[in-house]
Short mmCIF file of C-alpha atoms and ligand atoms in Angstrom, two decimals:
data_model
loop_
_atom_site.label_atom_id
_atom_site.label_comp_id
_atom_site.label_asym_id
_atom_site.label_seq_id
_atom_site.Cartn_x
_atom_site.Cartn_y
_atom_site.Cartn_z
CA GLY A 1 -212.42 -144.13 -50.10
CA LYS A 2 -208.70 -143.77 -50.08
CA ASP A 3 -208.06 -147.27 -48.64
CA GLY A 4 -205.61 -145.93 -46.06
CA TYR A 5 -203.59 -143.89 -48.56
CA ARG A 6 -203.00 -140.20 -47.82
CA HIS A 7 -204.42 -139.03 -51.12
CA TYR A 8 -206.42 -140.44 -54.02
CA MET A 9 -203.37 -139.72 -56.14
CA GLU A 10 -201.22 -142.00 -53.99
CA LYS A 11 -203.87 -144.74 -54.15
CA GLU A 12 -204.21 -144.35 -57.92
CA LEU A 13 -200.45 -144.43 -58.43
CA HIS A 14 -200.42 -147.79 -56.67
CA GLU A 15 -203.18 -148.97 -59.04
CA HIS A 16 -200.94 -148.67 -62.13
CA PRO A 17 -200.16 -152.42 -62.22
CA VAL A 18 -203.83 -153.40 -61.91
CA ALA A 19 -204.99 -150.78 -64.45
CA ILE A 20 -202.47 -151.98 -67.01
CA GLY A 21 -203.21 -155.66 -66.27
CA GLN A 22 -207.00 -155.33 -66.48
CA THR A 23 -206.83 -153.23 -69.62
CA LEU A 24 -204.59 -155.75 -71.35
CA GLN A 25 -206.77 -158.63 -70.24
CA ARG A 26 -209.59 -157.19 -72.36
CA ILE A 27 -207.56 -156.68 -75.51
CA THR A 28 -205.07 -159.56 -75.59
CA ASP A 29 -205.09 -163.32 -75.78
CA PRO A 30 -202.51 -164.05 -73.08
CA ALA A 31 -202.14 -167.73 -74.01
CA ALA A 32 -201.50 -167.04 -77.69
CA LYS A 33 -199.61 -163.81 -76.92
CA THR A 34 -201.63 -161.97 -79.53
CA ILE A 35 -203.75 -158.84 -79.61
CA ALA A 36 -207.52 -159.25 -79.62
CA LEU A 37 -209.20 -155.85 -80.08
CA PRO A 38 -212.92 -155.40 -80.78
CA GLU A 39 -213.62 -155.52 -84.49
CA LEU A 40 -212.76 -152.32 -86.33
CA PRO A 41 -215.15 -150.95 -89.04
CA PHE A 42 -212.21 -150.50 -91.46
CA ASN A 43 -209.19 -152.43 -92.61
CA PRO A 44 -206.03 -150.78 -91.21
CA ALA A 45 -204.26 -151.71 -94.45
CA ASP A 46 -206.56 -149.26 -96.31
CA VAL A 47 -206.18 -146.35 -93.85
CA PRO A 48 -204.11 -143.54 -95.36
CA ARG A 49 -203.61 -141.61 -92.10
CA VAL A 50 -204.51 -141.62 -88.42
CA THR A 51 -205.24 -138.24 -86.81
CA ILE A 52 -204.63 -138.29 -83.04
CA THR A 53 -206.22 -135.65 -80.83
CA ALA A 54 -206.44 -135.16 -77.05
CA CYS A 55 -205.65 -132.73 -74.22
CA GLY A 56 -203.12 -132.71 -71.39
CA SER A 57 -201.80 -136.09 -70.29
CA ALA A 58 -203.99 -137.88 -72.82
CA PHE A 59 -202.25 -135.87 -75.56
CA TYR A 60 -198.87 -137.08 -74.33
CA ALA A 61 -200.17 -140.64 -74.45
CA GLY A 62 -201.15 -139.87 -78.04
CA MET A 63 -197.61 -138.63 -78.80
CA VAL A 64 -196.25 -142.02 -77.66
CA GLY A 65 -198.91 -143.70 -79.82
CA ARG A 66 -197.61 -141.80 -82.84
CA TYR A 67 -194.13 -143.26 -82.40
CA TRP A 68 -195.58 -146.77 -82.17
CA LEU A 69 -197.94 -146.43 -85.16
CA GLU A 70 -195.22 -144.91 -87.30
CA SER A 71 -192.40 -147.30 -86.42
CA LEU A 72 -194.31 -150.57 -86.01
CA ALA A 73 -197.18 -150.19 -88.47
CA ARG A 74 -195.51 -147.67 -90.89
CA MET A 75 -198.73 -145.65 -90.47
CA PRO A 76 -198.68 -141.93 -91.27
CA VAL A 77 -199.90 -139.98 -88.24
CA GLU A 78 -201.04 -136.41 -87.68
CA ILE A 79 -201.33 -135.21 -84.08
CA ASP A 80 -202.27 -132.06 -82.21
CA VAL A 81 -203.89 -130.86 -79.00
CA ALA A 82 -207.66 -130.65 -79.36
CA SER A 83 -207.89 -126.88 -78.78
CA GLU A 84 -205.66 -126.33 -81.84
CA MET A 85 -206.90 -129.18 -84.04
CA ARG A 86 -210.41 -127.81 -83.67
CA TYR A 87 -209.61 -124.61 -85.54
CA ARG A 88 -206.81 -125.66 -87.89
CA GLU A 89 -209.03 -126.50 -90.83
CA ALA A 90 -206.60 -129.25 -91.71
CA PRO A 91 -207.45 -131.38 -94.75
CA GLN A 92 -208.69 -134.86 -93.89
CA PRO A 93 -207.93 -137.83 -96.13
CA ASN A 94 -210.52 -140.14 -97.65
CA LYS A 95 -210.91 -143.24 -95.42
CA GLY A 96 -208.91 -141.59 -92.63
CA VAL A 97 -209.23 -142.58 -88.99
CA ALA A 98 -209.59 -140.08 -86.12
CA LEU A 99 -208.17 -141.38 -82.83
CA LEU A 100 -209.41 -139.49 -79.77
CA ILE A 101 -208.00 -140.14 -76.30
CA SER A 102 -209.75 -139.10 -73.10
CA GLN A 103 -210.03 -140.39 -69.55
CA SER A 104 -213.39 -138.75 -68.93
CA GLY A 105 -214.89 -138.83 -72.41
CA GLU A 106 -216.29 -135.35 -71.66
CA THR A 107 -213.47 -132.95 -72.46
CA ALA A 108 -215.06 -130.15 -74.50
CA ASP A 109 -212.26 -129.57 -77.01
CA THR A 110 -211.69 -133.28 -77.67
CA LEU A 111 -215.41 -133.79 -78.16
CA GLY A 112 -215.46 -130.79 -80.52
CA VAL A 113 -212.77 -132.41 -82.66
CA LEU A 114 -214.63 -135.74 -82.61
CA ARG A 115 -217.71 -134.02 -83.99
CA SER A 116 -215.93 -132.05 -86.68
CA LEU A 117 -213.82 -134.96 -87.90
CA LYS A 118 -216.94 -137.11 -88.03
CA LYS A 119 -218.50 -134.52 -90.33
CA GLU A 120 -215.36 -134.76 -92.46
CA GLY A 121 -216.04 -138.47 -92.93
CA GLN A 122 -213.33 -139.86 -90.67
CA SER A 123 -213.93 -143.11 -88.74
CA ILE A 124 -214.02 -142.26 -85.06
CA VAL A 125 -212.05 -144.45 -82.67
CA SER A 126 -211.94 -143.34 -79.00
CA VAL A 127 -209.72 -144.54 -76.21
CA LEU A 128 -211.78 -143.86 -73.09
CA ASN A 129 -211.81 -144.73 -69.42
CA VAL A 130 -215.46 -143.67 -68.96
CA GLU A 131 -217.06 -145.63 -71.81
CA HIS A 132 -220.59 -144.41 -71.06
CA SER A 133 -219.68 -140.80 -71.77
CA THR A 134 -220.63 -138.34 -74.47
CA MET A 135 -217.59 -139.29 -76.54
CA GLY A 136 -218.36 -142.96 -76.00
CA ARG A 137 -221.88 -142.50 -77.45
CA GLU A 138 -220.68 -140.57 -80.48
CA SER A 139 -217.79 -142.84 -81.49
CA ASP A 140 -217.77 -145.63 -84.10
CA VAL A 141 -215.51 -147.76 -81.89
CA VAL A 142 -214.67 -147.36 -78.22
CA LEU A 143 -211.47 -148.95 -76.99
CA GLY A 144 -211.97 -149.04 -73.27
CA MET A 145 -209.26 -148.68 -70.71
CA VAL A 146 -210.05 -150.60 -67.56
CA ALA A 147 -208.45 -148.23 -65.10
CA GLY A 148 -211.41 -147.87 -62.71
CA PRO A 149 -212.54 -144.43 -61.43
CA GLU A 150 -209.82 -141.79 -61.32
CA ILE A 151 -210.60 -139.24 -58.63
CA SER A 152 -207.40 -137.25 -58.30
CA VAL A 153 -207.27 -134.26 -60.69
CA ALA A 154 -203.80 -135.35 -61.76
CA SER A 155 -204.18 -138.25 -64.14
CA THR A 156 -202.10 -141.30 -63.19
CA LYS A 157 -203.30 -144.84 -63.91
CA ALA A 158 -205.48 -143.68 -66.81
CA PHE A 159 -202.28 -142.62 -68.56
CA THR A 160 -200.61 -146.02 -68.46
CA ALA A 161 -203.94 -147.66 -69.36
CA GLN A 162 -204.21 -145.34 -72.39
CA LEU A 163 -200.70 -146.29 -73.42
CA SER A 164 -201.53 -149.98 -73.05
CA VAL A 165 -204.47 -149.59 -75.43
CA LEU A 166 -202.42 -147.59 -77.92
CA ALA A 167 -199.64 -150.17 -77.84
CA ALA A 168 -202.12 -152.96 -78.57
CA LEU A 169 -203.76 -150.93 -81.34
CA SER A 170 -200.32 -150.33 -82.92
CA ILE A 171 -199.58 -154.05 -82.91
CA GLU A 172 -202.99 -154.75 -84.43
CA PHE A 173 -202.40 -152.17 -87.19
CA ALA A 174 -198.92 -153.58 -87.80
CA ARG A 175 -200.29 -157.09 -88.22
CA ALA A 176 -203.05 -155.91 -90.58
CA ARG A 177 -200.57 -153.87 -92.63
CA GLY A 178 -198.11 -156.74 -92.78
CA THR A 179 -195.25 -154.83 -91.16
CA ILE A 180 -194.62 -157.36 -88.39
CA ASP A 181 -194.67 -161.14 -88.43
CA GLN A 182 -196.26 -163.49 -85.90
CA ALA A 183 -193.05 -163.96 -83.92
CA GLN A 184 -192.72 -160.20 -83.54
CA GLU A 185 -196.35 -159.86 -82.49
CA GLU A 186 -195.80 -162.52 -79.81
CA LYS A 187 -192.65 -160.84 -78.54
CA LEU A 188 -194.25 -157.40 -78.37
CA THR A 189 -197.40 -158.74 -76.70
CA ALA A 190 -195.32 -160.69 -74.18
CA SER A 191 -193.46 -157.53 -73.21
CA LEU A 192 -196.81 -155.81 -72.63
CA LEU A 193 -198.12 -158.70 -70.53
CA ASP A 194 -194.97 -158.54 -68.43
CA LEU A 195 -195.65 -154.92 -67.48
CA PRO A 196 -197.90 -155.32 -64.42
CA SER A 197 -195.17 -157.12 -62.49
CA LYS A 198 -192.48 -154.63 -63.65
CA ALA A 199 -194.79 -151.75 -62.73
CA ALA A 200 -195.21 -153.19 -59.22
CA GLU A 201 -191.42 -153.38 -58.90
CA VAL A 202 -191.15 -149.60 -59.42
CA PHE A 203 -192.53 -149.09 -55.93
CA THR A 204 -189.41 -150.69 -54.42
CA ARG A 205 -187.52 -147.62 -55.74
CA VAL A 206 -189.52 -145.01 -53.84
CA GLU A 207 -186.66 -144.04 -51.52
CA ASP A 208 -184.49 -143.11 -54.51
CA ILE A 209 -187.37 -141.15 -56.01
CA GLN A 210 -187.70 -139.32 -52.68
CA ALA A 211 -184.00 -138.39 -52.82
CA MET A 212 -184.67 -136.92 -56.25
CA ALA A 213 -187.77 -135.14 -54.93
CA ARG A 214 -185.69 -133.34 -52.28
CA VAL A 215 -183.55 -131.75 -54.99
CA VAL A 216 -186.58 -130.85 -57.18
CA ALA A 217 -188.56 -129.40 -54.27
CA GLU A 218 -185.87 -126.70 -53.72
CA ALA A 219 -185.98 -125.52 -57.32
CA ARG A 220 -188.04 -122.78 -58.91
CA ASP A 221 -187.57 -124.18 -62.41
CA VAL A 222 -186.92 -127.71 -63.59
CA LEU A 223 -186.04 -129.04 -67.03
CA TYR A 224 -187.25 -132.49 -68.15
CA LEU A 225 -185.46 -134.18 -71.04
CA GLY A 226 -186.21 -137.27 -73.07
CA ARG A 227 -185.52 -138.59 -76.54
CA GLY A 228 -187.58 -140.44 -79.10
CA ILE A 229 -190.51 -142.26 -77.60
CA CYS A 230 -189.53 -141.09 -74.11
CA THR A 231 -189.84 -137.40 -75.04
CA PRO A 232 -193.61 -137.46 -74.32
CA ILE A 233 -192.79 -138.93 -70.89
CA ALA A 234 -190.65 -135.86 -70.20
CA TYR A 235 -193.66 -133.72 -71.12
CA GLU A 236 -195.88 -135.79 -68.82
CA GLY A 237 -193.40 -135.36 -65.95
CA ALA A 238 -193.21 -131.61 -66.41
CA LEU A 239 -197.00 -131.26 -66.59
CA LYS A 240 -197.55 -133.32 -63.46
CA LEU A 241 -194.92 -131.34 -61.51
CA LYS A 242 -196.46 -127.99 -62.52
CA GLU A 243 -199.97 -129.22 -61.86
CA ILE A 244 -199.56 -130.43 -58.28
CA SER A 245 -196.40 -128.86 -56.85
CA TYR A 246 -196.67 -125.45 -58.58
CA ILE A 247 -193.00 -125.63 -59.56
CA HIS A 248 -192.32 -124.38 -63.06
CA ALA A 249 -191.11 -127.16 -65.32
CA GLU A 250 -190.45 -127.44 -69.01
CA ALA A 251 -189.84 -130.49 -71.12
CA TYR A 252 -187.71 -130.75 -74.23
CA ALA A 253 -186.52 -133.37 -76.64
CA ALA A 254 -182.94 -133.61 -75.34
CA GLY A 255 -181.50 -132.78 -78.78
CA GLU A 256 -183.15 -129.34 -78.60
CA LEU A 257 -181.16 -128.37 -75.51
CA LYS A 258 -178.43 -126.60 -77.43
CA HIS A 259 -180.91 -124.69 -79.53
CA GLY A 260 -181.88 -122.51 -76.60
CA PRO A 261 -182.82 -123.95 -73.22
CA ILE A 262 -179.23 -124.78 -72.24
CA SER A 263 -178.79 -121.09 -71.46
CA LEU A 264 -181.13 -121.57 -68.49
CA ILE A 265 -178.99 -124.19 -66.85
CA ASP A 266 -177.07 -123.56 -63.64
CA ARG A 267 -177.04 -125.17 -60.20
CA THR A 268 -180.53 -123.91 -59.40
CA VAL A 269 -182.22 -125.54 -62.42
CA PRO A 270 -182.16 -129.32 -62.03
CA VAL A 271 -182.44 -131.53 -65.11
CA VAL A 272 -184.62 -134.64 -64.91
CA ALA A 273 -183.71 -137.16 -67.61
CA ILE A 274 -185.91 -139.99 -68.86
CA ALA A 275 -183.13 -142.23 -70.11
CA PRO A 276 -183.58 -145.99 -70.56
CA SER A 277 -180.39 -147.53 -71.97
CA THR A 278 -182.36 -148.94 -74.94
CA ILE A 279 -183.56 -145.64 -76.46
CA LEU A 280 -180.97 -143.32 -78.10
CA PHE A 281 -179.09 -143.49 -74.80
CA GLU A 282 -175.63 -142.33 -75.96
CA LYS A 283 -177.19 -139.22 -77.48
CA THR A 284 -179.08 -138.38 -74.29
CA LEU A 285 -175.94 -139.03 -72.24
CA SER A 286 -173.94 -136.53 -74.24
CA ASN A 287 -176.71 -133.93 -73.80
CA LEU A 288 -176.62 -134.55 -70.05
CA GLN A 289 -172.84 -134.18 -69.98
CA GLU A 290 -173.24 -130.82 -71.69
CA ALA A 291 -175.80 -129.76 -69.08
CA LYS A 292 -173.58 -130.94 -66.24
CA ALA A 293 -170.61 -129.02 -67.67
CA ARG A 294 -172.76 -125.87 -67.28
CA GLY A 295 -173.31 -126.59 -63.60
CA GLY A 296 -176.61 -128.44 -63.98
CA ARG A 297 -177.66 -131.02 -61.40
CA ILE A 298 -178.65 -134.16 -63.27
CA LEU A 299 -181.34 -136.48 -61.95
CA ALA A 300 -181.88 -139.59 -64.03
CA PHE A 301 -184.44 -142.34 -64.51
CA THR A 302 -182.68 -145.26 -66.20
CA ASP A 303 -181.95 -149.01 -65.94
CA ALA A 304 -178.96 -150.97 -64.66
CA GLU A 305 -177.03 -150.59 -67.93
CA GLY A 306 -177.72 -146.86 -68.08
CA ALA A 307 -176.87 -146.37 -64.42
CA LYS A 308 -173.31 -147.61 -65.02
CA LYS A 309 -172.79 -144.95 -67.67
CA LEU A 310 -174.52 -142.18 -65.73
CA LYS A 311 -172.26 -142.59 -62.70
CA GLY A 312 -170.35 -139.39 -62.21
CA VAL A 313 -172.85 -137.53 -64.44
CA ALA A 314 -176.07 -137.82 -62.49
CA GLU A 315 -176.38 -136.79 -58.85
CA VAL A 316 -179.42 -138.99 -58.21
CA ILE A 317 -180.14 -142.10 -60.25
CA VAL A 318 -183.36 -144.10 -60.05
CA THR A 319 -182.60 -147.55 -61.50
CA LEU A 320 -185.73 -149.13 -62.96
CA PRO A 321 -186.37 -152.75 -63.94
CA ASP A 322 -185.14 -153.84 -67.38
CA VAL A 323 -187.86 -153.78 -70.00
CA ASP A 324 -188.10 -154.04 -73.79
CA ALA A 325 -187.71 -150.60 -75.45
CA PHE A 326 -191.22 -151.00 -76.84
CA VAL A 327 -192.85 -150.72 -73.37
CA ALA A 328 -190.27 -148.41 -71.73
CA PRO A 329 -192.46 -145.30 -72.07
CA ILE A 330 -195.24 -147.05 -70.13
CA LEU A 331 -192.98 -148.15 -67.30
CA TYR A 332 -191.07 -144.80 -67.06
CA ALA A 333 -194.29 -142.81 -66.77
CA ILE A 334 -194.86 -144.31 -63.31
CA PRO A 335 -191.74 -143.09 -61.44
CA VAL A 336 -192.06 -139.73 -63.18
CA GLN A 337 -195.55 -139.31 -61.72
CA ILE A 338 -194.38 -140.57 -58.32
CA LEU A 339 -191.70 -137.90 -58.38
CA ALA A 340 -194.29 -135.16 -58.84
CA TYR A 341 -196.33 -136.63 -55.98
CA GLU A 342 -193.35 -136.75 -53.62
CA VAL A 343 -192.42 -133.16 -54.44
CA ALA A 344 -195.99 -132.03 -53.79
CA LEU A 345 -195.86 -133.77 -50.39
CA LEU A 346 -192.71 -131.85 -49.53
CA LYS A 347 -194.39 -128.64 -50.69
CA GLY A 348 -197.56 -129.38 -48.72
CA THR A 349 -199.87 -128.55 -51.59
CA ASP A 350 -203.44 -129.83 -52.03
CA VAL A 351 -202.44 -132.88 -54.07
CA ASP A 352 -205.87 -134.14 -55.12
CA GLN A 353 -207.42 -130.75 -55.78
CA PRO A 354 -204.71 -128.45 -57.16
CA ARG A 355 -205.72 -124.80 -57.36
CA ASN A 356 -207.50 -123.52 -60.46
CA LEU A 357 -208.04 -126.99 -61.91
CA ALA A 358 -211.00 -129.29 -62.51
CA LYS A 359 -210.89 -133.02 -63.16
CA SER A 360 -212.69 -132.71 -66.39
CA VAL A 361 -212.63 -129.59 -68.56
CA THR A 362 -216.13 -129.50 -70.03
CA VAL A 363 -216.01 -125.90 -71.22
CA GLU A 364 -213.82 -124.54 -74.00
O1 M6R B 1 -210.52 -136.51 -69.35
P1 M6R B 1 -209.41 -136.23 -70.32
O2 M6R B 1 -208.45 -137.34 -70.47
O3 M6R B 1 -209.91 -135.79 -71.68
O4 M6R B 1 -208.62 -134.99 -69.72
C1 M6R B 1 -207.55 -134.42 -70.41
C2 M6R B 1 -206.77 -133.47 -69.56
O5 M6R B 1 -207.59 -132.46 -69.02
C3 M6R B 1 -206.07 -134.18 -68.39
O6 M6R B 1 -205.22 -135.23 -68.83
C4 M6R B 1 -205.22 -133.21 -67.55
O7 M6R B 1 -204.18 -132.71 -68.32
C5 M6R B 1 -204.74 -133.89 -66.28
N1 M6R B 1 -205.22 -133.15 -65.12
C6 M6R B 1 -203.26 -134.09 -66.20
O8 M6R B 1 -202.84 -134.71 -65.03
#
């Protein structure tokens, strides 16, 4: 049942801290502050490329994973949505690894890619919530999230659980490839293990998120901006808003603003910024100042340091707990999803069963 919550989505949003915590419990050694994944059938030092494929929110988790694998493990990464990857006829390297991400393990396009990359000789690693699924059975390695059942069509806790697994996998690859030392591994793992309590703290900011939701709920179009590893979180925010509130939203890497989308901006098109002070902040800030100068209403997710600098630029600021830049995308996903939920409440839509959508897309 919904345990007294109004919707499954609300309940599942509140389960973020537990989903992250339980997932990490399986794949870390908390005492040693090291990563302890199940054994992999290849040596990450010999892998020439990882090919990441998924759909929807799971794809955005994969985009974050690409930043981690590239920057921490110096691992070349290819990524695409499953419906495109399936038909691209892209060349696959010898000894390559295919990384599939899916909550359900039943998404038709992702499964299609799994099968074709397996034929191409790639090792198949899947990040799944439902481990006893078709994808689970057909994978060489399953890295399980421990998010528990996700009922709401909009994915919530599975997303942060996916990110937790991908973060751990990136640390593991980095260790095997010799691109981080033990002290760095301990520091990165500690910042992951700190996340459940930081995630719980996000819920003390709900009133500020509601203030933001009142601005968004009046809009017909909304622009989400992020930079670097927070760009996929902007995509996630825009998808969630479209999915459950039926408000049109688009996400961009903030640096792309002046290559087109800035022409959309006026008072009626709010700009939601994912802007922790630790990630290319000054660059995002200058993009937001440009948007504000064109009459845009700026709504920002940031931390205490960022909030100081956004004063006078942003109309509503949600100040989140301080976290290491490494885990910021995981933490910032939570308030971004809560925002979509609060807007949907204001709109009175069917939050758990949005029109035209199914929980798991098992046909192409
Ligand atoms: O079960 P999967 O993770 O493979 O599903 C992928 C997408 O269909 C899913 O994330 C979808 O985009 C969600 N409804 C987004 O909230």
